[in-house]
Short mmCIF file of C-alpha atoms in Angstrom, two decimals:
data_model
loop_
_atom_site.label_atom_id
_atom_site.label_comp_id
_atom_site.label_asym_id
_atom_site.label_seq_id
_atom_site.Cartn_x
_atom_site.Cartn_y
_atom_site.Cartn_z
CA MET V 221 -2.45 0.26 31.80
CA SER V 222 -1.59 4.11 32.35
CA ASN V 223 -4.75 5.77 31.15
CA PRO V 224 -5.65 9.33 31.07
CA GLY V 225 -8.41 10.01 33.05
CA ASN V 226 -8.51 6.61 34.32
CA LYS V 227 -10.82 5.76 31.62
CA THR V 228 -11.05 2.32 30.38
CA PRO V 229 -10.29 2.41 26.82
CA VAL V 230 -13.05 2.34 24.26
CA ILE V 231 -11.63 2.30 20.83
CA GLY V 232 -13.01 4.18 18.07
CA ILE V 233 -11.07 3.40 14.03
CA VAL V 234 -11.76 5.68 11.68
CA GLY V 235 -11.29 4.09 8.10
CA LEU V 236 -12.21 0.28 7.62
CA GLY V 237 -9.57 -0.60 4.62
CA TYR V 238 -6.73 -2.82 4.72
CA VAL V 239 -5.59 -0.95 7.86
CA GLY V 240 -8.31 -0.23 10.11
CA LEU V 241 -10.10 -3.56 9.97
CA PRO V 242 -7.23 -6.19 10.77
CA LEU V 243 -6.54 -3.52 14.16
CA ALA V 244 -10.25 -2.99 14.57
CA VAL V 245 -10.83 -6.75 14.66
CA GLU V 246 -7.82 -7.62 16.99
CA PHE V 247 -9.13 -4.42 19.60
CA GLY V 248 -12.43 -5.91 19.60
CA THR V 249 -11.35 -9.06 20.91
CA LYS V 250 -10.58 -7.24 24.16
CA TYR V 251 -11.96 -3.46 24.25
CA GLN V 252 -15.39 -2.24 23.52
CA THR V 253 -14.61 -0.82 19.78
CA ILE V 254 -16.66 1.26 17.00
CA GLY V 255 -15.46 0.56 13.96
CA TYR V 256 -16.35 3.71 11.65
CA ASP V 257 -16.25 4.20 7.32
CA ILE V 258 -18.07 6.23 5.42
CA CYS V 259 -18.49 3.60 3.11
CA ARG V 260 -22.09 2.18 3.88
CA ALA V 261 -21.91 -0.86 1.71
CA ARG V 262 -18.73 -1.37 3.44
CA ILE V 263 -20.05 -1.27 6.52
CA LYS V 264 -23.22 -3.39 5.51
CA GLU V 265 -20.91 -6.04 4.03
CA LEU V 266 -18.94 -6.20 7.62
CA GLN V 267 -21.87 -6.45 9.51
CA SER V 268 -22.45 -9.89 7.28
CA THR V 269 -18.92 -10.99 8.37
CA LYS V 270 -17.48 -10.45 4.97
CA ASP V 271 -14.01 -8.74 4.11
CA SER V 272 -14.04 -7.77 0.36
CA THR V 273 -10.16 -6.97 0.97
CA LEU V 274 -9.54 -10.65 2.10
CA GLU V 275 -7.57 -9.39 4.73
CA VAL V 276 -9.76 -10.93 7.55
CA GLU V 277 -11.61 -14.18 7.32
CA ALA V 278 -15.23 -14.90 8.46
CA GLU V 279 -14.29 -16.47 11.24
CA LYS V 280 -12.00 -13.95 12.61
CA LEU V 281 -14.79 -11.45 12.21
CA GLN V 282 -16.44 -12.99 14.14
CA THR V 283 -13.91 -13.44 17.25
CA ALA V 284 -14.29 -9.64 17.74
CA LYS V 285 -17.02 -9.98 20.17
CA HIS V 286 -17.09 -6.10 21.09
CA LEU V 287 -16.33 -4.68 18.13
CA SER V 288 -19.39 -2.83 16.19
CA TYR V 289 -19.77 -1.32 12.76
CA THR V 290 -21.02 1.98 11.84
CA SER V 291 -21.26 4.97 9.15
CA ASP V 292 -22.81 7.36 11.68
CA PRO V 293 -20.18 9.70 13.34
CA LYS V 294 -22.34 9.32 16.17
CA ASP V 295 -21.68 6.72 17.49
CA LEU V 296 -18.33 7.36 17.72
CA ARG V 297 -19.28 9.95 20.78
CA GLN V 298 -18.90 6.31 22.68
CA ALA V 299 -15.01 6.23 22.41
CA ASN V 300 -12.28 7.93 24.23
CA VAL V 301 -9.03 6.72 22.00
CA TYR V 302 -9.38 7.19 18.01
CA ILE V 303 -7.75 5.83 15.62
CA VAL V 304 -7.19 7.19 12.32
CA THR V 305 -6.35 4.64 9.54
CA VAL V 306 -7.52 6.62 6.61
CA PRO V 307 -5.79 6.47 3.39
CA THR V 308 -2.82 9.49 2.20
CA PRO V 309 -2.35 9.34 -1.32
CA ILE V 310 -1.19 11.46 -4.15
CA ASP V 311 -2.53 13.28 -6.57
CA LYS V 312 -1.91 13.59 -10.44
CA HIS V 313 1.18 15.98 -9.75
CA LYS V 314 2.97 13.36 -6.97
CA HIS V 315 1.62 15.47 -4.23
CA PRO V 316 0.78 14.57 -0.82
CA ASP V 317 -3.28 14.32 -1.13
CA LEU V 318 -4.09 14.86 2.93
CA THR V 319 -7.86 15.15 2.30
CA PRO V 320 -8.55 11.94 3.52
CA LEU V 321 -7.00 13.10 6.75
CA VAL V 322 -7.63 16.56 6.59
CA LYS V 323 -11.60 15.15 6.63
CA ALA V 324 -11.21 12.68 9.56
CA SER V 325 -9.54 15.27 11.66
CA GLU V 326 -12.21 17.65 10.86
CA LEU V 327 -14.65 14.60 11.69
CA LEU V 328 -13.36 13.94 15.06
CA GLY V 329 -12.85 17.40 16.17
CA LYS V 330 -16.52 17.72 16.53
CA ILE V 331 -16.91 14.55 18.35
CA ILE V 332 -13.77 14.70 21.02
CA SER V 333 -13.74 15.48 24.52
CA GLU V 334 -11.41 16.61 27.09
CA GLY V 335 -8.78 14.03 28.20
CA ASP V 336 -9.49 11.99 24.86
CA VAL V 337 -6.56 10.74 22.69
CA VAL V 338 -6.58 10.77 18.73
CA ILE V 339 -3.81 8.41 17.32
CA TYR V 340 -2.58 8.75 13.91
CA GLU V 341 -1.70 5.59 11.64
CA SER V 342 -1.74 7.14 8.03
CA THR V 343 1.29 7.38 6.66
CA VAL V 344 2.57 11.20 6.48
CA TYR V 345 5.89 13.49 6.64
CA PRO V 346 7.54 14.42 9.35
CA GLY V 347 5.25 16.64 11.24
CA ALA V 348 1.81 16.35 9.98
CA THR V 349 0.68 14.92 12.78
CA GLU V 350 1.11 17.79 14.89
CA GLU V 351 1.23 20.72 12.31
CA ILE V 352 -1.79 19.57 10.48
CA CYS V 353 -4.05 17.68 12.57
CA ALA V 354 -3.39 19.16 15.57
CA PRO V 355 -4.54 22.51 14.45
CA ILE V 356 -8.02 21.20 12.90
CA LEU V 357 -8.31 19.41 16.18
CA GLU V 358 -8.46 22.25 18.25
CA GLU V 359 -10.43 24.67 15.68
CA GLU V 360 -13.49 22.04 15.68
CA SER V 361 -13.45 20.95 19.45
CA GLY V 362 -12.44 24.13 21.29
CA LEU V 363 -10.04 22.23 23.08
CA LYS V 364 -6.36 22.35 23.50
CA TYR V 365 -3.82 20.04 22.03
CA LEU V 366 -1.92 18.85 24.66
CA ASN V 367 1.92 18.18 24.47
CA SER V 368 5.35 17.99 26.31
CA ALA V 369 6.02 21.90 25.72
CA ASN V 370 2.30 22.78 27.01
CA ARG V 371 1.15 20.45 29.51
CA GLU V 372 2.22 22.14 32.77
CA GLN V 373 0.29 25.62 31.32
CA LEU V 374 -2.73 23.88 30.30
CA SER V 375 -5.59 21.65 32.25
CA LYS V 376 -8.03 20.77 29.82
CA GLY V 377 -7.49 19.25 26.17
CA PHE V 378 -6.55 16.42 23.96
CA TYR V 379 -3.62 14.28 23.43
CA LEU V 380 -2.07 12.89 20.34
CA GLY V 381 -0.14 9.65 19.52
CA TYR V 382 1.16 8.39 16.18
CA SER V 383 1.87 4.64 15.29
CA PRO V 384 2.39 3.93 11.74
CA GLU V 385 0.46 0.93 9.66
CA ARG V 386 2.59 -2.24 9.23
CA ILE V 387 -0.03 -3.85 7.03
CA ASN V 388 1.39 -6.07 4.26
CA PRO V 389 -1.69 -6.62 1.88
CA GLY V 390 -2.19 -10.50 1.34
CA ASP V 391 0.51 -11.44 3.55
CA LYS V 392 -0.96 -14.19 5.65
CA GLU V 393 2.08 -14.63 7.83
CA HIS V 394 3.02 -10.85 8.91
CA ARG V 395 -0.27 -9.87 10.08
CA VAL V 396 -1.12 -7.02 12.40
CA THR V 397 -0.65 -8.55 15.61
CA ALA V 398 3.06 -10.38 14.09
CA ILE V 399 4.78 -7.09 13.18
CA THR V 400 6.37 -5.00 15.57
CA LYS V 401 4.39 -1.89 16.42
CA VAL V 402 6.36 1.69 16.50
CA THR V 403 4.43 4.17 18.83
CA SER V 404 4.62 7.40 20.59
CA GLY V 405 2.60 10.26 22.38
CA SER V 406 2.34 13.78 22.26
CA THR V 407 3.74 13.43 26.08
CA PRO V 408 5.36 11.07 27.95
CA GLU V 409 2.44 9.76 29.77
CA ILE V 410 0.44 9.34 26.58
CA ALA V 411 3.17 7.56 24.97
CA ASP V 412 3.42 5.29 27.68
CA PHE V 413 -0.56 4.88 27.46
CA VAL V 414 0.19 4.44 23.87
CA ASP V 415 2.68 1.64 24.14
CA GLU V 416 0.76 -0.10 26.27
CA LEU V 417 -2.44 -0.29 24.54
CA TYR V 418 -0.96 -1.47 21.55
CA ARG V 419 1.25 -4.02 23.46
CA SER V 420 -2.26 -5.86 24.58
CA ILE V 421 -2.53 -6.78 21.06
CA ILE V 422 0.60 -7.20 19.21
CA THR V 423 2.35 -10.15 20.36
CA ALA V 424 5.09 -9.28 18.52
CA GLY V 425 5.72 -6.61 20.75
CA THR V 426 6.20 -2.44 20.31
CA HIS V 427 8.81 0.08 19.74
CA ARG V 428 8.22 3.73 21.93
CA ALA V 429 9.74 6.27 19.71
CA GLY V 430 11.30 9.27 21.47
CA SER V 431 8.61 11.55 19.82
CA ILE V 432 5.78 11.72 17.11
CA LYS V 433 7.94 13.35 14.49
CA VAL V 434 10.60 10.46 15.05
CA ALA V 435 7.69 7.83 14.53
CA GLU V 436 6.15 9.52 11.46
CA ALA V 437 9.99 9.47 10.10
CA ALA V 438 10.50 6.31 10.82
CA LYS V 439 7.29 4.71 8.79
CA VAL V 440 8.05 7.05 5.75
CA ILE V 441 12.03 6.14 5.11
CA GLU V 442 10.99 2.09 5.79
CA ASN V 443 9.24 2.42 2.08
CA THR V 444 11.76 4.81 0.72
CA GLN V 445 14.87 2.55 1.42
CA ARG V 446 12.90 -0.30 -0.32
CA ASP V 447 12.06 1.86 -3.26
CA ILE V 448 15.50 3.32 -3.58
CA ASN V 449 17.05 -0.37 -3.47
CA ILE V 450 14.39 -1.62 -6.20
CA ALA V 451 15.37 1.32 -8.29
CA LEU V 452 18.81 0.24 -8.09
CA ILE V 453 17.97 -2.93 -9.51
CA ASN V 454 15.92 -2.08 -11.88
CA GLU V 455 18.85 0.21 -13.35
CA LEU V 456 21.12 -2.62 -13.28
CA VAL V 457 18.39 -4.20 -15.75
CA MET V 458 18.70 -1.56 -18.09
CA ILE V 459 22.29 -1.70 -18.03
CA PHE V 460 22.59 -5.55 -18.08
CA ASN V 461 19.94 -5.88 -21.06
CA ARG V 462 22.21 -3.87 -23.08
CA LEU V 463 25.05 -5.81 -22.28
CA ASN V 464 22.80 -9.03 -22.92
CA ILE V 465 23.43 -10.46 -19.60
CA ASP V 466 20.43 -12.23 -17.89
CA THR V 467 19.88 -10.14 -14.77
CA GLU V 468 18.50 -12.67 -12.54
CA GLU V 469 21.58 -14.68 -12.79
CA VAL V 470 23.78 -11.83 -11.80
CA LEU V 471 21.26 -11.21 -8.87
CA LYS V 472 21.96 -15.47 -7.90
CA ALA V 473 25.92 -15.44 -8.29
CA ALA V 474 25.86 -11.74 -5.93
CA GLY V 475 23.30 -13.18 -3.89
CA THR V 476 25.82 -16.01 -3.05
CA LYS V 477 27.65 -13.25 -0.77
CA TRP V 478 26.65 -12.69 2.69
CA ASN V 479 25.48 -9.43 2.98
CA PHE V 480 23.68 -8.84 -0.48
CA LEU V 481 20.81 -7.73 -0.61
CA PRO V 482 17.66 -10.01 -2.18
CA PHE V 483 15.86 -7.12 -4.04
CA ARG V 484 14.22 -8.05 -7.49
CA PRO V 485 13.57 -5.58 -10.48
CA GLY V 486 9.91 -4.99 -11.29
CA LEU V 487 7.05 -2.37 -11.12
CA VAL V 488 6.37 -0.44 -7.83
CA GLY V 489 2.93 0.17 -7.18
CA GLY V 490 0.54 -0.09 -4.13
CA HIS V 491 -0.46 2.55 -1.11
CA CYS V 492 3.11 2.40 0.29
CA ILE V 493 6.44 2.10 -1.64
CA GLY V 494 5.17 4.36 -4.68
CA VAL V 495 3.29 6.76 -2.78
CA ASP V 496 5.52 7.20 0.74
CA PRO V 497 8.51 8.70 -1.00
CA TYR V 498 6.84 11.43 -2.18
CA TYR V 499 6.05 12.82 1.31
CA LEU V 500 9.34 13.10 2.34
CA THR V 501 10.68 14.49 -0.74
CA HIS V 502 8.03 17.03 -0.33
CA LYS V 503 8.96 18.05 3.18
CA ALA V 504 11.96 18.09 2.42
CA THR V 505 11.29 20.32 0.15
CA GLU V 506 9.23 22.56 2.56
CA VAL V 507 12.46 23.00 4.30
CA GLY V 508 14.91 23.68 1.39
CA TYR V 509 16.45 20.35 0.71
CA VAL V 510 16.15 18.51 -3.00
CA ALA V 511 16.24 15.19 -2.33
CA GLU V 512 18.06 14.33 -5.27
CA MET V 513 18.84 10.26 -4.94
CA ILE V 514 15.22 9.09 -3.31
CA LEU V 515 13.40 11.51 -6.61
CA SER V 516 16.06 9.58 -9.28
CA GLY V 517 14.79 6.55 -7.61
CA ARG V 518 10.99 7.21 -8.17
CA ARG V 519 11.74 8.24 -11.84
CA ILE V 520 13.62 5.10 -12.50
CA ASN V 521 10.24 3.04 -10.76
CA ASP V 522 7.73 5.06 -12.27
CA GLY V 523 9.26 4.62 -15.69
CA MET V 524 9.34 0.67 -15.50
CA GLY V 525 5.73 -0.25 -16.99
CA SER V 526 7.20 2.11 -20.19
CA TYR V 527 10.43 0.23 -20.22
CA VAL V 528 8.73 -3.05 -20.71
CA VAL V 529 6.24 -1.85 -23.28
CA ASP V 530 9.58 -0.75 -24.94
CA GLN V 531 11.20 -4.21 -24.28
CA VAL V 532 8.42 -5.98 -25.97
CA VAL V 533 7.70 -3.58 -29.29
CA ARG V 534 11.18 -4.52 -29.78
CA LYS V 535 10.79 -7.74 -29.87
CA MET V 536 7.77 -7.78 -31.63
CA THR V 537 9.53 -5.43 -34.69
CA GLN V 538 12.14 -8.16 -34.61
CA ARG V 539 9.44 -11.24 -35.16
CA ARG V 540 7.59 -8.62 -37.85
CA ILE V 541 4.59 -8.57 -35.64
CA ASP V 542 2.84 -5.28 -36.20
CA VAL V 543 2.11 -3.37 -32.65
CA ILE V 544 -0.43 -1.37 -34.01
CA ASP V 545 -4.29 -3.61 -33.90
CA ALA V 546 -2.15 -6.39 -32.20
CA ASN V 547 -3.85 -8.19 -29.61
CA VAL V 548 -1.98 -8.01 -26.23
CA LEU V 549 -2.78 -10.15 -22.83
CA VAL V 550 -1.57 -8.58 -19.59
CA MET V 551 -1.52 -11.42 -16.92
CA GLY V 552 -2.36 -9.90 -13.61
CA LEU V 553 -3.52 -6.13 -12.89
CA THR V 554 -3.20 -5.86 -8.97
CA PHE V 555 0.00 -3.82 -7.43
CA LYS V 556 0.82 -7.52 -5.98
CA GLU V 557 0.48 -11.25 -5.98
CA ASN V 558 -2.55 -12.99 -4.35
CA CYS V 559 -4.45 -9.92 -3.04
CA PRO V 560 -7.25 -7.67 -4.85
CA ASP V 561 -5.70 -4.47 -3.94
CA LEU V 562 -6.01 -2.27 -7.15
CA ARG V 563 -4.37 1.16 -5.43
CA ASN V 564 -1.83 2.67 -7.57
CA THR V 565 -0.85 -0.74 -9.74
CA ARG V 566 1.66 0.14 -12.04
CA VAL V 567 0.34 -2.47 -14.37
CA VAL V 568 -1.82 0.32 -15.74
CA ASP V 569 1.35 2.07 -17.23
CA ILE V 570 1.86 -1.15 -18.94
CA ILE V 571 -1.54 -1.07 -20.60
CA ARG V 572 -1.87 2.47 -21.43
CA GLU V 573 1.46 2.35 -23.57
CA PHE V 574 -0.03 -0.43 -25.46
CA GLN V 575 -3.08 1.47 -26.22
CA GLY V 576 -0.77 4.23 -27.32
CA PHE V 577 0.54 2.18 -29.90
CA HIS V 578 -3.46 1.12 -30.65
CA ALA V 579 -2.99 -1.98 -29.66
CA HIS V 580 -6.14 -3.93 -27.93
CA VAL V 581 -5.60 -5.02 -24.82
CA ASP V 582 -6.94 -7.58 -22.32
CA VAL V 583 -6.54 -7.89 -18.70
CA PHE V 584 -7.01 -10.91 -17.01
CA ASP V 585 -6.55 -11.37 -13.06
CA PRO V 586 -8.79 -13.76 -11.44
CA TRP V 587 -8.48 -11.59 -8.04
CA VAL V 588 -9.90 -8.84 -9.27
CA ASP V 589 -13.89 -7.62 -8.70
CA LYS V 590 -14.68 -6.66 -12.40
CA SER V 591 -16.76 -3.75 -11.72
CA THR V 592 -13.88 -2.66 -9.22
CA ALA V 593 -11.66 -2.77 -12.26
CA GLU V 594 -13.81 -0.91 -14.65
CA ALA V 595 -14.74 1.90 -12.66
CA GLU V 596 -10.94 3.08 -12.39
CA TYR V 597 -10.00 1.69 -15.83
CA GLY V 598 -12.35 1.14 -17.84
CA PRO V 599 -13.70 -2.34 -19.82
CA ILE V 600 -10.10 -3.84 -20.13
CA LEU V 601 -10.88 -7.09 -17.75
CA ILE V 602 -11.65 -10.13 -18.96
CA ASP V 603 -12.80 -13.70 -17.49
CA GLU V 604 -11.11 -16.19 -19.32
CA PRO V 605 -8.26 -15.44 -22.17
CA ASP V 606 -8.85 -17.58 -25.64
CA GLN V 607 -6.50 -19.33 -27.13
CA GLY V 608 -4.23 -18.75 -30.07
CA LYS V 609 -5.72 -14.75 -30.07
CA TYR V 610 -2.66 -12.85 -28.80
CA ASP V 611 0.48 -11.32 -30.28
CA ALA V 612 1.95 -10.52 -26.86
CA ILE V 613 1.27 -11.82 -23.64
CA ILE V 614 2.86 -9.99 -20.55
CA LEU V 615 3.31 -12.23 -17.23
CA ALA V 616 2.77 -8.93 -15.02
CA VAL V 617 1.64 -10.57 -11.37
CA PRO V 618 2.71 -13.41 -10.40
CA HIS V 619 -0.86 -14.66 -9.10
CA LYS V 620 -0.68 -18.28 -7.97
CA GLU V 621 -3.77 -19.16 -10.27
CA ILE V 622 -1.12 -17.62 -13.01
CA ILE V 623 1.58 -19.72 -12.12
CA GLU V 624 -0.56 -22.85 -12.03
CA MET V 625 -1.52 -22.65 -15.63
CA GLY V 626 1.89 -23.59 -16.28
CA ILE V 627 4.47 -22.29 -19.31
CA ASN V 628 2.44 -24.48 -21.89
CA LYS V 629 -1.08 -23.25 -21.34
CA ILE V 630 0.07 -19.86 -21.50
CA ARG V 631 2.14 -20.41 -24.45
CA ALA V 632 -1.43 -21.57 -26.02
CA LEU V 633 -2.75 -18.55 -25.53
CA GLY V 634 -0.58 -16.88 -27.86
CA LYS V 635 -1.01 -16.89 -31.98
CA PRO V 636 1.74 -19.26 -33.68
CA GLU V 637 3.92 -16.15 -33.55
CA HIS V 638 3.96 -13.91 -30.47
CA ILE V 639 5.95 -13.05 -27.77
CA LEU V 640 6.02 -13.96 -24.00
CA TYR V 641 7.37 -11.20 -21.61
CA ASP V 642 8.19 -12.26 -18.10
CA VAL V 643 8.10 -9.58 -15.82
CA LYS V 644 8.43 -11.09 -12.26
CA TYR V 645 10.64 -14.26 -13.34
CA LEU V 646 7.82 -16.52 -13.17
CA PHE V 647 9.55 -19.14 -15.55
CA PRO V 648 12.93 -20.19 -16.87
CA ALA V 649 14.58 -17.58 -19.58
CA ASP V 650 14.42 -20.28 -22.22
CA LYS V 651 11.15 -20.58 -21.57
CA THR V 652 10.05 -17.15 -22.60
CA ASP V 653 11.17 -14.55 -25.37
CA ALA V 654 12.38 -11.90 -22.89
CA ARG V 655 12.01 -10.80 -19.02
CA LEU V 656 12.67 -8.03 -17.11
#
């Protein structure tokens, strides 16, 4: 492996969440690796071979013989390759919140040495790594950022790489080593180094991008494309509902054509699809372009929780069920099935809309830690729903436990007169009262 300074790679992973931990474990099977996280409780659980995100099993954690965990930044000084895997969320105004990225860069700026390589995996808009992170690293370290434009004039400094994360929480098939990794570096030599480093653990192979900006752009459009396609299907739902046409039947019929894309309607949340498009539109605005299609898709998808509640309330009104003081059960809280990830879940939009009608909302989700949910959304989570209690039941997330309950047990949770609304097509149309 080509290596700046001919150093044996010692890898420091900054951030041990859904992205950082699986990566640290894989690198830790081959190289000395230091996993760093600011949360001491997280470090403590990992040291006891437990992962509350459920992404890495205890047996897998034990295979990373060269991996250590720490919440002390000083321990990172042993490394010469640093990989940043911190979150990049949006704020309440839907603008990029780069605070975690900035803080991680400030921390590393105090640690890095001449010839070190800092690789970012966090999703950003094109240009952020070199325009935001590099100056912070320079200021904190006193070193210069070395790239293809200045490498001939400067002899001392640090290098950058960018290799966007492609973790799919809860997916036990498409794990980090089984997904092609896009790589890039600030000079051709560093691009080779970064590519070879990842290729040493990624069995699916790598794709070396022509520049850091290209790699950044590739990541941000992956989820923007999915967001727009889902928005189209969500808009079709609204049209077909007005025409009294079952959307699933339409999609099945259209899906018989070989090149029809199999997207389905739904709530669009999580740490990627509901967030990344805002990073791209932010940068587009900076350079004087309004991304109309992308923002239109975002508006549609952000409004789906409200649309679901509107449909349920209409059905309740038709059955003369008063929504005020109604008991509503929402089944599922996470942003996707069979994982405990609550980040940017849009199920909460359904909950808040019903609460705005002064309904009493219970949420049942066997995958969610109760204290975590309460800290974020208040005391809404219940251990078990009561039979015969609810005026409306919303099937929001297709967890396996909810599917296994079966339609009869779920129906039994409702009052003799109730509405069962299926967001995710869990059951046949004739078994529910309405669905997305």
